[in-house]
Amino acid sequence: MGNLSSALQQLRMERKQAQARVESIDQAISVIESLNGSGTFGKANQPTRIISAASRRKMARAQRARWARTKNGSQPVVAIAKTTGSAPVKHTMSAAARRKIAAAQRARWAKVKAQQKKAA
């Protein structure tokens, strides 16, 4: 029994020494960081990026709209009027442009199918 208690006491003493070493290493790191200017101690309370008040208002408005949508069961919410800019213009594609795109896609598929036949 005396053997176990002495082993336990020795392990506790080694743990205490290891903790002291870790603390001294942490202090050395903090000193070097403060000299280097990359310390994290003074920057803990600073935000990483600054957001303007207008942007924060827009973000809050958008989040309120998202919460309202989820609260109402994904029903569309009446859009909140924008403070800046106008609604984006919806561009429609001409029939000729659609025909060109369709022809190019048909040519791509024909090429793929030809390669598949060649490989088989």
Coordinates of C-alpha atoms in Angstrom, one line a residue:
M1 CA 0.0 0.0 0.0
G2 CA 2.9 2.3 0.8
N3 CA 4.2 1.7 -2.7
L4 CA 1.0 2.9 -4.3
S5 CA 0.7 6.1 -2.2
S6 CA 4.3 7.0 -3.0
A7 CA 3.8 6.4 -6.7
L8 CA 0.7 8.5 -6.6
Q9 CA 2.5 11.3 -4.8
Q10 CA 5.3 11.2 -7.3
L11 CA 2.8 11.4 -10.2
R12 CA 1.1 14.4 -8.7
M13 CA 4.5 16.1 -8.2
E14 CA 5.4 15.5 -11.9
R15 CA 2.0 16.8 -13.0
K16 CA 2.6 20.0 -11.0
Q17 CA 6.0 20.5 -12.6
A18 CA 4.5 19.9 -16.1
Q19 CA 1.8 22.5 -15.4
A20 CA 4.5 25.0 -14.3
R21 CA 6.5 24.3 -17.5
V22 CA 3.3 24.8 -19.6
E23 CA 2.6 28.1 -17.8
S24 CA 6.1 29.4 -18.4
I25 CA 5.9 28.4 -22.1
D26 CA 2.5 30.2 -22.4
Q27 CA 4.1 33.4 -20.8
A28 CA 7.0 33.2 -23.3
I29 CA 4.6 32.9 -26.2
S30 CA 2.5 35.8 -25.0
V31 CA 5.6 38.0 -24.6
I32 CA 6.8 37.1 -28.2
E33 CA 3.4 37.7 -29.6
S34 CA 3.2 41.1 -27.9
L35 CA 6.6 42.0 -29.4
N36 CA 5.6 40.7 -32.8
G37 CA 2.3 42.6 -32.8
S38 CA 0.2 39.5 -33.4
G39 CA -0.9 38.9 -29.9
T40 CA -4.5 37.7 -29.3
F41 CA -4.8 39.1 -25.8
G42 CA -5.7 42.7 -26.7
K43 CA -7.8 41.7 -29.7
A44 CA -10.2 39.4 -27.9
N45 CA -13.0 42.1 -27.7
Q46 CA -12.5 43.6 -31.1
P47 CA -14.7 42.5 -34.0
T48 CA -12.8 41.0 -36.9
R49 CA -14.6 43.2 -39.4
I50 CA -16.5 46.4 -39.2
I51 CA -20.0 46.6 -40.7
S52 CA -21.7 49.9 -41.4
A53 CA -25.0 50.8 -39.7
A54 CA -26.8 50.7 -43.1
S55 CA -25.5 47.2 -43.8
R56 CA -26.5 46.0 -40.3
R57 CA -30.0 47.4 -40.9
K58 CA -30.3 45.5 -44.2
M59 CA -29.0 42.3 -42.6
A60 CA -31.5 42.7 -39.7
R61 CA -34.4 43.4 -42.1
A62 CA -33.5 40.3 -44.2
Q63 CA -33.2 38.1 -41.1
R64 CA -36.6 39.3 -39.9
A65 CA -38.1 38.4 -43.3
R66 CA -36.5 35.0 -43.1
W67 CA -37.9 34.4 -39.6
A68 CA -41.3 35.6 -40.8
R69 CA -41.2 33.1 -43.7
T70 CA -40.4 30.2 -41.4
K71 CA -43.0 31.3 -38.9
N72 CA -45.7 31.5 -41.5
G73 CA -44.8 28.1 -42.9
S74 CA -42.8 29.2 -46.0
Q75 CA -45.5 31.5 -47.2
P76 CA -44.1 34.4 -49.3
V77 CA -43.7 37.5 -47.2
V78 CA -44.5 40.9 -48.7
A79 CA -41.2 42.3 -49.9
I80 CA -39.8 45.1 -47.9
A81 CA -39.1 48.2 -50.0
K82 CA -35.4 48.7 -50.8
T83 CA -33.9 51.9 -49.7
T84 CA -31.4 52.1 -52.6
G85 CA -31.6 51.1 -56.3
S86 CA -34.5 49.7 -58.3
A87 CA -35.8 46.3 -59.1
P88 CA -33.5 44.3 -61.5
V89 CA -34.6 44.3 -65.1
K90 CA -35.7 40.8 -66.3
H91 CA -34.0 40.0 -69.5
T92 CA -35.7 37.7 -71.9
M93 CA -33.9 35.7 -74.6
S94 CA -34.8 36.1 -78.2
A95 CA -36.1 33.1 -80.2
A96 CA -33.0 33.2 -82.4
A97 CA -30.7 33.0 -79.4
R98 CA -32.7 30.1 -78.0
R99 CA -32.4 28.3 -81.4
K100 CA -28.6 28.9 -81.5
I101 CA -28.2 27.5 -77.9
A102 CA -30.4 24.5 -78.7
A103 CA -28.4 23.7 -81.9
A104 CA -25.1 23.9 -80.0
Q105 CA -26.4 21.6 -77.3
R106 CA -27.6 19.1 -79.9
A107 CA -24.2 19.2 -81.6
R108 CA -22.5 18.6 -78.2
W109 CA -24.7 15.6 -77.5
A110 CA -24.2 14.2 -81.0
K111 CA -20.4 14.4 -80.4
V112 CA -20.7 12.6 -77.0
K113 CA -22.9 9.9 -78.5
A114 CA -20.5 9.4 -81.4
Q115 CA -17.6 9.0 -79.0
Q116 CA -19.6 6.4 -77.0
K117 CA -20.3 4.4 -80.1
K118 CA -16.7 4.6 -81.1
A119 CA -15.6 3.4 -77.6
A120 CA -18.1 0.5 -77.6

